[in-house]
Coordinates of C-alpha atoms in Angstrom, one line a residue:
M1 CA 109.9 2.0 28.3
R2 CA 112.1 -0.9 29.1
F3 CA 114.4 0.7 31.7
M4 CA 111.5 2.1 33.7
K5 CA 110.0 -1.3 33.9
R6 CA 113.2 -2.6 35.3
V7 CA 113.8 0.0 38.0
G8 CA 110.2 0.6 38.9
S9 CA 109.6 3.9 40.7
L10 CA 113.3 4.7 41.1
I11 CA 114.3 8.2 40.1
L12 CA 117.6 8.0 38.3
I13 CA 119.9 11.0 38.3
I14 CA 123.0 11.0 36.2
A15 CA 125.0 14.2 36.7
G16 CA 128.6 14.9 35.8
I17 CA 129.0 11.5 34.2
F18 CA 130.6 13.0 31.2
S19 CA 133.6 14.1 33.2
I20 CA 134.3 11.0 35.3
Q21 CA 135.4 8.4 32.8
S22 CA 137.7 6.2 34.7
G23 CA 141.3 6.0 33.3
V24 CA 140.9 9.0 31.1
K25 CA 143.2 12.0 31.7
K26 CA 141.0 15.0 31.6
S27 CA 141.9 18.5 30.4
P28 CA 139.8 21.1 32.3
E29 CA 140.5 23.5 29.5
R30 CA 138.9 21.5 26.8
Q31 CA 136.5 23.7 24.9
M32 CA 132.8 23.1 25.4
E33 CA 129.9 24.8 23.7
N34 CA 128.1 27.5 25.6
L35 CA 124.5 26.5 25.2
D36 CA 121.3 27.8 26.5
R37 CA 118.6 25.6 28.1
G38 CA 117.0 24.6 24.8
I39 CA 113.5 24.5 26.2
V40 CA 110.8 23.0 24.0
A41 CA 107.1 22.6 24.8
V42 CA 104.8 20.3 22.8
R43 CA 101.1 19.8 23.0
T44 CA 100.4 16.1 23.5
S45 CA 96.6 16.2 24.0
L46 CA 93.8 18.7 24.3
Y47 CA 94.7 19.3 27.9
E48 CA 98.4 18.5 28.3
V49 CA 101.7 20.0 27.3
F50 CA 105.1 18.2 27.6
I51 CA 108.1 20.5 28.3
S52 CA 111.8 19.6 28.5
W53 CA 115.0 21.5 28.7
R54 CA 118.8 21.0 28.9
M55 CA 121.0 20.2 31.7
L56 CA 124.5 21.2 30.8
G57 CA 127.8 19.3 31.3
T58 CA 129.1 22.4 33.1
D59 CA 126.2 22.4 35.6
P60 CA 126.9 21.6 39.3
E61 CA 125.3 18.3 40.3
K62 CA 122.9 20.0 42.7
I63 CA 121.4 22.4 40.2
A64 CA 117.6 22.5 40.1
F65 CA 115.0 24.4 38.0
N66 CA 111.8 26.3 38.3
L67 CA 109.3 26.1 35.5
Y68 CA 106.8 28.8 34.7
R69 CA 103.6 28.9 32.5
D70 CA 103.5 32.6 31.6
D71 CA 104.0 34.1 35.1
Q72 CA 102.7 31.2 37.1
K73 CA 105.3 28.9 38.7
L74 CA 104.3 25.2 38.2
N75 CA 106.5 23.4 40.7
Q76 CA 106.1 23.7 44.4
K77 CA 109.7 22.7 45.1
P78 CA 112.6 23.2 42.7
L79 CA 112.9 20.4 40.1
S80 CA 116.1 18.7 41.1
Q81 CA 115.6 15.2 39.7
V82 CA 114.2 15.7 36.2
T83 CA 114.5 18.0 33.2
S84 CA 111.0 17.5 31.8
Y85 CA 107.5 18.2 33.0
T86 CA 103.9 17.5 31.9
D87 CA 101.6 20.4 32.4
R88 CA 97.8 20.3 32.3
N89 CA 97.1 23.2 30.1
P90 CA 94.4 23.5 27.4
G91 CA 95.4 27.0 26.2
D92 CA 98.3 28.8 24.7
A93 CA 101.2 29.9 26.9
V94 CA 104.8 30.8 27.0
Y95 CA 106.9 28.4 29.1
T96 CA 110.0 29.6 30.9
V97 CA 112.7 27.6 32.8
K98 CA 114.9 29.3 35.4
T99 CA 117.8 27.8 37.2
F100 CA 117.8 27.4 41.0
L101 CA 121.1 27.0 42.8
K102 CA 122.3 27.4 46.4
G103 CA 118.8 28.2 47.6
K104 CA 118.2 31.0 45.1
E105 CA 116.5 31.4 41.7
Q106 CA 119.1 32.6 39.2
K107 CA 118.7 35.3 36.6
E108 CA 119.4 32.7 33.8
S109 CA 116.2 31.7 32.0
A110 CA 115.0 30.4 28.6
S111 CA 111.5 30.5 27.1
C112 CA 109.4 28.9 24.3
V113 CA 105.9 28.8 22.9
I114 CA 103.9 25.6 22.4
W115 CA 104.3 23.4 19.4
K116 CA 101.0 22.0 18.1
Q117 CA 102.6 18.6 17.3
N118 CA 105.8 16.8 18.1
F119 CA 107.6 18.3 15.2
S120 CA 108.5 21.7 13.8
E121 CA 108.5 22.4 10.1
I122 CA 111.5 24.4 9.0
P123 CA 110.8 26.2 5.7
L124 CA 113.7 26.3 3.2
N125 CA 114.7 28.4 0.3
R126 CA 114.9 25.6 -2.3
P127 CA 117.4 26.3 -5.0
S128 CA 116.0 26.4 -8.6
G129 CA 116.7 23.5 -10.8
G130 CA 117.6 23.7 -14.5
T131 CA 119.0 21.9 -17.5
M132 CA 122.6 20.8 -17.8
E133 CA 124.3 22.4 -20.8
K134 CA 126.5 19.3 -21.3
E135 CA 126.0 15.6 -20.9
V136 CA 128.0 12.5 -21.6
V137 CA 127.1 11.3 -25.1
S138 CA 129.4 8.4 -25.6
N139 CA 131.1 5.6 -23.8
R140 CA 134.6 6.3 -24.8
P141 CA 137.0 6.1 -21.9
A142 CA 138.0 9.3 -20.1
R143 CA 141.4 10.8 -20.7
V144 CA 143.5 11.1 -17.6
N145 CA 146.2 13.4 -16.5
R146 CA 145.1 16.0 -19.0
P147 CA 146.7 19.4 -18.8
A148 CA 144.9 21.9 -16.6
D149 CA 144.1 24.2 -19.6
N150 CA 142.7 21.4 -21.8
R151 CA 139.0 21.9 -21.2
P152 CA 136.0 20.4 -22.8
P153 CA 135.1 22.2 -26.1
G154 CA 132.5 24.8 -25.4
S155 CA 131.0 24.5 -28.9
Q156 CA 129.8 20.9 -28.4
Q157 CA 126.2 20.6 -29.7
L158 CA 123.8 18.3 -27.9
T159 CA 120.4 17.1 -29.0
P160 CA 117.5 17.7 -26.6
Q161 CA 117.5 14.0 -25.5
D162 CA 121.2 14.4 -24.4
R163 CA 120.3 17.2 -22.0
R164 CA 119.6 16.5 -18.4
Q165 CA 117.0 18.2 -16.2
Y166 CA 117.9 18.5 -12.5
S167 CA 116.3 19.7 -9.3
Y168 CA 117.5 20.0 -5.7
S169 CA 116.5 18.2 -2.6
P170 CA 117.7 18.5 1.0
G171 CA 120.7 16.3 1.8
D172 CA 123.0 15.9 4.8
A173 CA 123.0 18.6 7.5
S174 CA 125.1 19.5 10.4
T175 CA 124.4 21.7 13.4
G176 CA 126.4 24.3 15.3
D177 CA 126.0 27.6 17.1
L178 CA 126.8 29.9 14.2
D179 CA 126.0 33.2 15.9
G180 CA 127.0 32.6 19.5
D181 CA 123.5 32.9 21.0
G182 CA 123.6 29.5 22.7
Q183 CA 121.2 27.9 20.2
Y184 CA 121.9 25.6 17.3
E185 CA 121.5 26.5 13.7
I186 CA 121.3 24.1 10.8
V187 CA 123.8 23.9 7.9
L188 CA 122.3 22.0 5.0
K189 CA 123.8 20.6 1.9
W190 CA 121.5 20.6 -1.2
D191 CA 121.9 17.6 -3.5
P192 CA 121.1 17.9 -7.2
S193 CA 119.2 15.1 -8.7
N194 CA 122.1 14.3 -11.0
A195 CA 124.6 13.8 -8.2
R196 CA 126.9 10.9 -9.0
D197 CA 128.8 8.2 -7.3
N198 CA 132.6 8.2 -8.0
A199 CA 132.3 5.1 -10.0
Q200 CA 129.9 6.8 -12.4
D201 CA 130.6 9.2 -15.3
G202 CA 128.3 12.2 -15.9
Y203 CA 128.0 15.9 -15.3
T204 CA 126.5 17.2 -12.1
A205 CA 124.9 20.5 -11.1
P206 CA 126.6 22.5 -8.4
V207 CA 126.6 21.6 -4.7
I208 CA 124.9 24.3 -2.6
I209 CA 125.2 24.8 1.2
D210 CA 122.8 26.9 3.2
A211 CA 122.5 28.0 6.9
Y212 CA 119.2 28.3 8.7
E213 CA 117.9 29.2 12.1
L214 CA 115.5 26.7 13.4
D215 CA 112.5 28.9 12.5
G216 CA 113.6 28.8 8.8
T217 CA 115.4 32.2 8.7
Q218 CA 118.1 31.8 6.1
L219 CA 121.5 33.2 7.1
W220 CA 123.5 32.6 3.9
R221 CA 124.1 30.4 0.8
I222 CA 127.4 29.0 -0.5
N223 CA 127.5 27.7 -4.1
L224 CA 130.5 25.4 -4.5
G225 CA 130.5 25.9 -8.3
R226 CA 131.1 23.7 -11.4
N227 CA 134.5 22.5 -10.3
I228 CA 133.2 20.5 -7.3
R229 CA 131.4 17.4 -8.4
A230 CA 128.1 16.4 -6.6
G231 CA 128.0 13.1 -4.8
A232 CA 128.4 11.5 -1.4
H233 CA 132.2 11.2 -1.5
Y234 CA 133.1 14.7 -2.7
T235 CA 131.9 17.3 -0.2
Q236 CA 132.5 16.6 3.5
F237 CA 131.7 19.8 5.4
M238 CA 132.6 20.4 9.0
V239 CA 130.6 22.7 11.3
Y240 CA 132.3 23.5 14.6
D241 CA 133.7 26.3 16.7
M242 CA 137.3 25.7 15.7
D243 CA 139.0 28.7 17.3
G244 CA 137.1 28.9 20.6
D245 CA 135.4 32.3 20.0
G246 CA 131.9 30.9 20.7
K247 CA 130.8 30.8 17.1
A248 CA 131.0 27.8 14.7
E249 CA 132.8 28.0 11.4
I250 CA 132.3 25.9 8.3
A251 CA 135.1 24.2 6.4
C252 CA 135.0 22.2 3.2
K253 CA 136.9 21.5 0.0
T254 CA 136.4 24.3 -2.6
A255 CA 137.6 25.2 -6.1
D256 CA 137.7 27.9 -8.7
G257 CA 134.2 29.3 -9.1
T258 CA 133.0 28.7 -5.5
I259 CA 130.8 31.6 -4.4
D260 CA 130.8 32.4 -0.7
G261 CA 127.9 33.7 1.4
K262 CA 128.7 37.2 0.5
G263 CA 128.6 36.5 -3.2
R264 CA 132.3 36.7 -3.6
V265 CA 134.1 34.2 -5.9
I266 CA 137.0 32.1 -4.9
G267 CA 139.7 31.8 -7.6
D268 CA 138.8 32.1 -11.3
A269 CA 135.1 32.5 -11.8
N270 CA 135.4 31.3 -15.5
A271 CA 137.6 28.2 -14.9
D272 CA 136.0 25.0 -16.1
F273 CA 138.0 21.8 -15.4
V274 CA 135.1 19.3 -16.0
N275 CA 136.2 16.8 -18.5
E276 CA 134.2 15.1 -21.3
R277 CA 133.1 12.4 -18.9
G278 CA 131.8 14.9 -16.4
R279 CA 134.7 14.3 -14.0
I280 CA 137.1 16.7 -12.5
V281 CA 140.7 15.4 -12.4
A282 CA 142.5 18.6 -13.1
G283 CA 142.7 22.2 -11.8
P284 CA 143.4 23.8 -8.4
E285 CA 141.8 22.3 -5.2
Y286 CA 141.3 24.4 -2.1
L287 CA 140.3 24.2 1.5
T288 CA 138.2 27.1 2.8
V289 CA 137.1 28.2 6.2
F290 CA 133.8 30.2 6.1
N291 CA 132.3 32.5 8.7
G292 CA 129.4 30.8 10.3
T293 CA 127.3 33.9 10.7
T294 CA 127.7 35.3 7.2
G295 CA 129.1 32.5 5.1
E296 CA 132.0 34.7 4.1
A297 CA 135.2 32.9 3.0
M298 CA 137.7 33.9 5.7
K299 CA 140.7 31.8 4.5
T300 CA 141.4 29.7 1.5
V301 CA 144.5 27.5 1.1
D302 CA 145.6 24.7 -1.2
Y303 CA 144.0 21.4 -0.4
I304 CA 146.6 18.9 0.9
P305 CA 147.4 16.6 -0.6
G306 CA 146.7 17.4 -4.3
R307 CA 145.8 14.7 -6.7
G308 CA 149.3 13.9 -7.9
D309 CA 149.1 10.8 -10.0
V310 CA 145.4 10.1 -10.2
C311 CA 146.1 6.5 -11.0
A312 CA 148.0 5.9 -7.8
W313 CA 145.1 6.0 -5.3
G314 CA 144.0 2.4 -5.6
A315 CA 143.2 -0.4 -8.1
N316 CA 145.2 1.5 -10.7
E317 CA 142.0 3.5 -11.5
C318 CA 142.7 6.5 -13.6
N319 CA 139.2 7.9 -14.0
G320 CA 139.0 9.9 -10.8
N321 CA 137.2 7.3 -8.8
R322 CA 139.7 6.4 -6.1
V323 CA 141.5 9.8 -6.0
D324 CA 138.3 11.7 -5.1
R325 CA 137.4 9.8 -1.9
F326 CA 137.4 12.3 0.9
L327 CA 136.8 12.1 4.7
A328 CA 136.7 14.7 7.4
C329 CA 136.3 15.1 11.1
I330 CA 137.0 17.3 14.1
A331 CA 139.4 16.2 16.9
Y332 CA 140.9 17.9 20.0
L333 CA 144.5 17.0 19.0
D334 CA 146.0 19.2 21.8
G335 CA 143.2 18.4 24.3
V336 CA 142.1 22.0 24.4
L337 CA 140.9 23.4 21.0
P338 CA 139.5 21.5 18.1
S339 CA 141.5 20.8 14.9
L340 CA 140.1 20.1 11.4
L341 CA 141.1 16.8 9.8
M342 CA 140.7 16.4 6.1
G343 CA 141.4 13.0 4.5
R344 CA 141.9 11.8 1.0
G345 CA 142.0 8.2 -0.2
Y346 CA 141.4 4.9 1.6
Y347 CA 141.2 2.2 -1.0
G348 CA 145.0 2.5 -1.7
R349 CA 147.0 5.5 -0.7
L350 CA 145.7 7.0 2.5
T351 CA 146.3 10.5 3.6
I352 CA 145.1 12.8 6.5
A353 CA 145.9 16.5 6.9
A354 CA 145.3 18.1 10.3
W355 CA 144.7 21.9 10.3
D356 CA 144.3 24.5 13.1
W357 CA 142.1 27.5 12.7
R358 CA 143.5 30.2 15.0
N359 CA 143.4 34.0 15.0
G360 CA 142.1 34.1 11.5
D361 CA 144.7 31.8 10.0
L362 CA 144.7 28.2 8.8
S363 CA 147.9 26.3 9.5
L364 CA 148.9 22.7 8.9
R365 CA 149.5 20.9 12.2
W366 CA 150.6 17.6 10.6
F367 CA 150.2 15.4 7.5
F368 CA 150.1 11.6 7.3
D369 CA 150.7 9.9 4.0
S370 CA 150.9 6.1 3.7
D371 CA 153.2 6.6 0.8
K372 CA 155.8 8.0 3.2
G373 CA 157.1 4.8 4.7
H374 CA 153.7 3.4 5.9
Q375 CA 152.7 1.0 3.1
E376 CA 150.9 -1.3 5.6
Y377 CA 148.3 1.5 6.1
M378 CA 147.3 1.6 2.4
G379 CA 143.7 0.6 1.9
Q380 CA 142.9 0.6 5.7
G381 CA 140.2 3.3 5.6
N382 CA 136.4 3.3 5.7
H383 CA 133.6 5.2 4.0
N384 CA 133.4 6.9 7.5
L385 CA 135.6 7.6 10.5
S386 CA 135.4 8.6 14.1
A387 CA 137.4 10.5 16.7
G388 CA 137.9 10.2 20.4
D389 CA 140.5 9.8 23.1
I390 CA 141.3 6.1 22.6
D391 CA 144.6 6.1 24.6
C392 CA 143.3 8.0 27.6
D393 CA 145.9 10.8 27.4
G394 CA 143.4 13.7 27.3
K395 CA 143.9 14.2 23.5
D396 CA 141.9 12.8 20.6
E397 CA 142.9 10.2 18.1
V398 CA 141.3 9.3 14.8
V399 CA 139.9 5.8 14.0
Y400 CA 139.8 5.5 10.2
G401 CA 138.2 2.0 10.0
S402 CA 140.9 -0.6 10.1
S403 CA 143.6 1.9 11.2
A404 CA 144.1 4.5 13.9
Y405 CA 146.2 7.6 14.2
D406 CA 147.6 9.4 17.2
D407 CA 147.1 13.1 18.1
N408 CA 150.5 13.9 16.6
G409 CA 149.7 12.2 13.3
E410 CA 151.7 9.1 13.9
P411 CA 150.0 5.8 13.0
I412 CA 149.1 3.7 16.0
Y413 CA 148.0 0.4 14.5
T414 CA 146.2 -1.3 11.6
T415 CA 144.2 -4.5 11.9
G416 CA 145.0 -5.2 8.2
M417 CA 141.4 -5.9 7.5
G418 CA 141.0 -3.3 4.8
H419 CA 138.1 -1.2 3.7
G420 CA 134.6 -1.2 5.3
D421 CA 131.3 0.7 4.9
A422 CA 130.2 1.0 8.6
M423 CA 131.8 1.4 12.0
H424 CA 130.8 2.4 15.6
L425 CA 133.2 3.8 18.2
S426 CA 132.0 3.9 21.8
D427 CA 132.4 2.2 25.2
L428 CA 130.7 -0.9 23.7
D429 CA 132.0 -3.2 26.4
P430 CA 132.0 -1.5 29.8
D431 CA 134.1 -4.3 31.3
S432 CA 136.9 -4.0 28.7
P433 CA 139.4 -1.1 29.1
G434 CA 138.8 1.9 26.9
L435 CA 136.7 2.2 23.8
E436 CA 135.8 -0.4 21.3
V437 CA 135.1 -0.4 17.5
W438 CA 132.4 -2.6 15.8
A439 CA 133.0 -2.6 12.1
V440 CA 132.0 -4.5 9.0
K441 CA 134.4 -5.4 6.2
E442 CA 134.1 -5.4 2.4
T443 CA 136.7 -8.0 1.4
G444 CA 139.0 -10.7 2.7
G445 CA 136.3 -12.7 4.4
W446 CA 136.7 -10.7 7.6
G447 CA 132.9 -10.2 8.0
S448 CA 131.9 -8.3 11.2
V449 CA 134.6 -7.5 13.8
L450 CA 134.8 -6.0 17.3
H451 CA 138.3 -4.7 18.2
S452 CA 139.9 -2.5 20.8
A453 CA 140.1 1.1 19.8
R454 CA 143.3 1.5 21.8
D455 CA 145.5 -1.1 20.2
G456 CA 143.5 -2.9 17.4
K457 CA 143.3 -6.2 19.3
I458 CA 140.5 -8.3 17.9
L459 CA 137.9 -9.1 20.6
F460 CA 135.7 -11.3 18.4
R461 CA 134.6 -11.5 14.8
I462 CA 132.0 -13.3 12.7
P463 CA 133.6 -14.3 9.4
D464 CA 131.8 -13.9 6.1
S465 CA 133.0 -14.2 2.6
S466 CA 130.6 -11.5 1.2
D467 CA 130.8 -7.7 1.1
V468 CA 129.2 -6.9 4.4
G469 CA 127.7 -3.5 3.7
R470 CA 125.9 -2.6 6.9
G471 CA 126.4 -3.0 10.7
N472 CA 124.9 -1.5 13.8
A473 CA 125.8 -1.3 17.5
A474 CA 123.2 -0.3 20.1
D475 CA 122.2 -1.2 23.7
I476 CA 118.8 -2.8 23.1
Y477 CA 118.8 -5.6 25.7
P478 CA 118.8 -4.4 29.4
G479 CA 119.6 -8.0 30.5
H480 CA 122.9 -8.0 28.7
R481 CA 125.6 -5.7 29.9
G482 CA 127.2 -3.7 27.2
F483 CA 126.0 -3.0 23.6
E484 CA 124.5 -5.5 21.3
L485 CA 126.0 -6.0 17.9
W486 CA 124.8 -7.1 14.5
S487 CA 125.2 -6.6 10.8
S488 CA 123.6 -7.5 7.5
A489 CA 125.6 -10.8 7.5
T490 CA 125.5 -11.9 11.2
H491 CA 122.1 -13.6 10.9
G492 CA 121.3 -12.6 14.5
I493 CA 122.2 -10.3 17.4
Y494 CA 125.3 -10.8 19.5
S495 CA 126.4 -9.7 22.9
V496 CA 129.6 -7.7 23.2
K497 CA 131.2 -10.9 24.4
G498 CA 130.4 -12.6 21.1
A499 CA 127.5 -14.7 22.4
K500 CA 124.5 -15.0 20.1
I501 CA 121.3 -13.7 21.7
T502 CA 118.7 -14.3 18.9
D503 CA 118.4 -15.1 15.2
A504 CA 116.4 -11.9 14.7
V505 CA 118.1 -9.0 13.0
P506 CA 116.9 -5.4 13.7
S507 CA 117.3 -2.6 11.2
V508 CA 121.0 -2.1 10.3
N509 CA 121.0 1.7 10.2
F510 CA 120.9 4.3 13.1
R511 CA 120.4 4.2 16.8
I512 CA 118.7 7.0 18.9
Y513 CA 117.6 7.8 22.4
W514 CA 113.8 8.5 22.2
D515 CA 111.6 6.8 24.8
G516 CA 113.2 7.8 28.1
D517 CA 115.0 4.7 29.3
L518 CA 118.8 4.1 29.0
Q519 CA 118.6 1.7 26.1
D520 CA 118.7 2.7 22.5
E521 CA 115.9 2.8 20.0
L522 CA 116.3 2.1 16.3
L523 CA 116.1 4.8 13.6
D524 CA 115.6 3.6 10.0
R525 CA 114.1 5.5 7.0
A526 CA 111.4 7.7 8.5
F527 CA 110.7 5.3 11.5
I528 CA 111.8 5.1 15.1
D529 CA 111.3 1.6 16.7
D530 CA 111.6 0.3 20.2
W531 CA 113.1 -3.2 20.4
D532 CA 110.9 -5.7 22.2
Y533 CA 113.7 -7.6 23.9
I534 CA 111.4 -10.4 25.1
N535 CA 109.8 -11.2 21.7
H536 CA 112.8 -10.0 19.7
K537 CA 110.9 -7.7 17.4
P538 CA 110.5 -4.0 16.7
V539 CA 107.7 -1.9 18.1
R540 CA 106.9 1.3 16.2
L541 CA 107.2 4.6 18.2
L542 CA 107.2 7.1 15.4
D543 CA 106.2 7.1 11.7
A544 CA 107.4 10.5 10.4
S545 CA 106.1 9.6 6.9
K546 CA 102.6 10.3 8.2
Y547 CA 103.5 13.9 8.5
G548 CA 105.5 14.1 5.3
G549 CA 108.9 13.2 6.6
S550 CA 111.3 11.3 4.4
S551 CA 114.8 9.9 4.7
I552 CA 117.7 10.9 2.4
N553 CA 120.7 9.2 0.7
G554 CA 118.7 6.7 -1.3
T555 CA 118.9 3.1 -0.1
K556 CA 121.1 4.3 2.8
A557 CA 117.8 5.8 4.1
T558 CA 119.4 8.1 6.7
P559 CA 118.0 11.1 8.4
V560 CA 119.1 14.6 7.4
I561 CA 120.7 14.6 10.9
S562 CA 120.0 13.1 14.3
A563 CA 121.4 14.9 17.3
D564 CA 120.5 16.3 20.8
I565 CA 119.4 19.7 19.4
L566 CA 116.7 20.7 21.9
G567 CA 115.1 19.8 25.2
D568 CA 116.5 17.2 27.6
W569 CA 119.1 14.6 26.9
R570 CA 117.0 12.6 24.4
E571 CA 117.8 13.1 20.7
E572 CA 116.0 15.0 17.9
V573 CA 115.8 13.8 14.4
I574 CA 115.4 15.9 11.2
F575 CA 113.8 14.4 8.1
R576 CA 113.4 15.8 4.6
G577 CA 110.0 17.2 3.9
S578 CA 108.2 15.4 1.1
D579 CA 107.9 18.8 -0.7
N580 CA 111.7 19.1 -0.8
A581 CA 111.3 22.6 0.4
S582 CA 111.2 22.0 4.2
L583 CA 112.8 20.1 7.0
L584 CA 110.8 18.4 9.8
L585 CA 112.4 18.4 13.2
F586 CA 110.9 15.8 15.5
T587 CA 111.4 15.7 19.3
T588 CA 110.2 13.1 21.8
T589 CA 107.3 13.8 24.2
I590 CA 107.6 10.6 26.3
P591 CA 108.2 11.3 30.0
T592 CA 111.4 10.2 31.6
A593 CA 112.7 9.8 35.1
V594 CA 116.3 10.1 33.9
R595 CA 118.2 13.3 34.3
M596 CA 121.6 13.8 32.7
P597 CA 123.5 16.5 30.8
T598 CA 122.9 17.2 27.1
L599 CA 124.7 14.6 25.0
M600 CA 126.3 17.5 23.1
H601 CA 128.6 18.0 26.1
D602 CA 130.1 14.5 25.7
T603 CA 133.1 14.9 23.4
V604 CA 132.8 11.7 21.5
Y605 CA 129.2 12.3 20.8
R606 CA 129.7 16.0 19.8
L607 CA 132.5 15.0 17.4
G608 CA 130.1 12.4 16.1
I609 CA 127.6 15.0 15.2
A610 CA 130.3 16.9 13.3
W611 CA 131.3 13.8 11.2
Q612 CA 127.8 12.4 10.8
N613 CA 127.4 13.9 7.3
V614 CA 130.5 12.3 6.0
V615 CA 130.0 9.8 3.1
Y616 CA 128.1 6.8 4.4
N617 CA 126.5 8.4 7.5
Q618 CA 126.8 6.6 10.8
P619 CA 124.9 7.4 14.1
P620 CA 126.6 9.2 16.9
H621 CA 127.6 7.4 20.1
L622 CA 128.5 8.6 23.6
G623 CA 132.1 8.1 24.8
I624 CA 130.7 6.4 28.0
Y625 CA 128.4 3.5 28.7
I626 CA 125.2 4.5 30.4
G627 CA 123.1 1.4 30.0
D628 CA 123.3 0.5 33.6
G629 CA 123.0 4.0 34.9
I630 CA 125.7 4.6 37.5
F631 CA 125.1 1.5 39.6
Q632 CA 127.6 -0.8 38.0
K633 CA 131.3 -0.7 38.5
K634 CA 133.4 1.7 36.5
K635 CA 136.4 0.8 34.5

């Protein structure tokens, strides 16, 4: 553990850091999830058990804890400097953590049993596969702008070789407290094996969304139906408590034939707008908010904007490729309650609709459209996005890639660098005011770019004439203040000031907190690696494939989700089980001397968990820099 080597026996306590960002106007009313202690206990050897639990962002700095094995208290003095403990215990037991405050043990407590290994298997109700009734049988170009009632002929006869078998596997997931018990549940999107990229023709099986407790108890199932195409760019689902009632809702694009968690159909159950190329460029489009506990559709409205001219969304493509590029996120636009943002288009026309879910009603807060007097914003979006307070006014803005938008929907700036596949928003440079964005660009020779999130000012860039498809930002060198930056085209690692550190290039995928110090580890495929900053090479910490864990999203090789779901401030990671009928939730068992609140009570991080499932998944980041602890100067 690098940081522990650096500070020796020093016990580091970070409390309240999520509320003291210098220069940021804070709203004391900003909604924060009401979480329990998330205690988890894992057997690490025949005689030892590792236990960890949450410190909350709402906890007073002087909070302490008592830990019990069954009825026996394990600590002589209240635990005031850590939120983890290693117990010598060869048997089974129930562990309980209780808060200790102002000289008294409080009534609040949380308990757990011992895991036999450092992961928990979550059984799933895998949807049945089948055979597509239709498949593309010619290469003739698709007709566009067809009337809504002009549907593919139902009498088309296909030979057996034209039929397509399909099955389901776990895809992207999100997490939220669906039932208000202070614990996270998992919302999982099932991907059919015939899911398609927007550039490809072909019929797809329906997209299915499930909700599960962490023990595998299924809460509900939503079937998005035949009129929602399966693929990375089509269904961006947001899981968040959007009205402040203590329970998370689910929101996503729907259509005629969507079946909610109660078995009720949205719109016309018999409607079929899939054309002869397997695409959907006609028919109604909806936005639905579902109840997190039951999956019931609570409100459905027209999706804004509609397709309009399907050829007008970039490159004059009329087959449904550019028009069906969707993004989504959550942002605190008023500084108090979250709003839902749904985007359409980023290669050409770029639109964002902001919605409020309040008192059982879904209302449009604002709508941005590059066609309405903002031509310079066309094509300035990414395959991903991020949200955070970039202008320090206590309200969130949206960074869309090469452009940013204010809490009121007004555009703030565009760098003019166009589309990209990866970006990272955080306090990457703690000595530069505000947050920064590290991004890679697809065209124009821009390469890899660091810019100010507040005003778009370019801080440094590494030009490259190729399509730079991957980029990562993580704090992996304790001797360099700030994050380190690299991409698939940088041919090395750079400091946040643009100085090259080494020619070595780590994995260009996810970052994660795992080993207990305050630097990042690297998450790629089913592996977690530490970075040996002396010899500039990875050191394997976890190989989840040994236990049947697999990544998702093909060559993107991302986890189902990574987030601070349980235990102390370190993150958990969920992989797909190799049987495609389970999830494997891994948690760290490495001791740490660092105490700080759950990452989920940092707004930028929590919003990052909400948008992590969007298109080309990116890892979450904190809105503050913690690489030095609290010993360095603040901004």
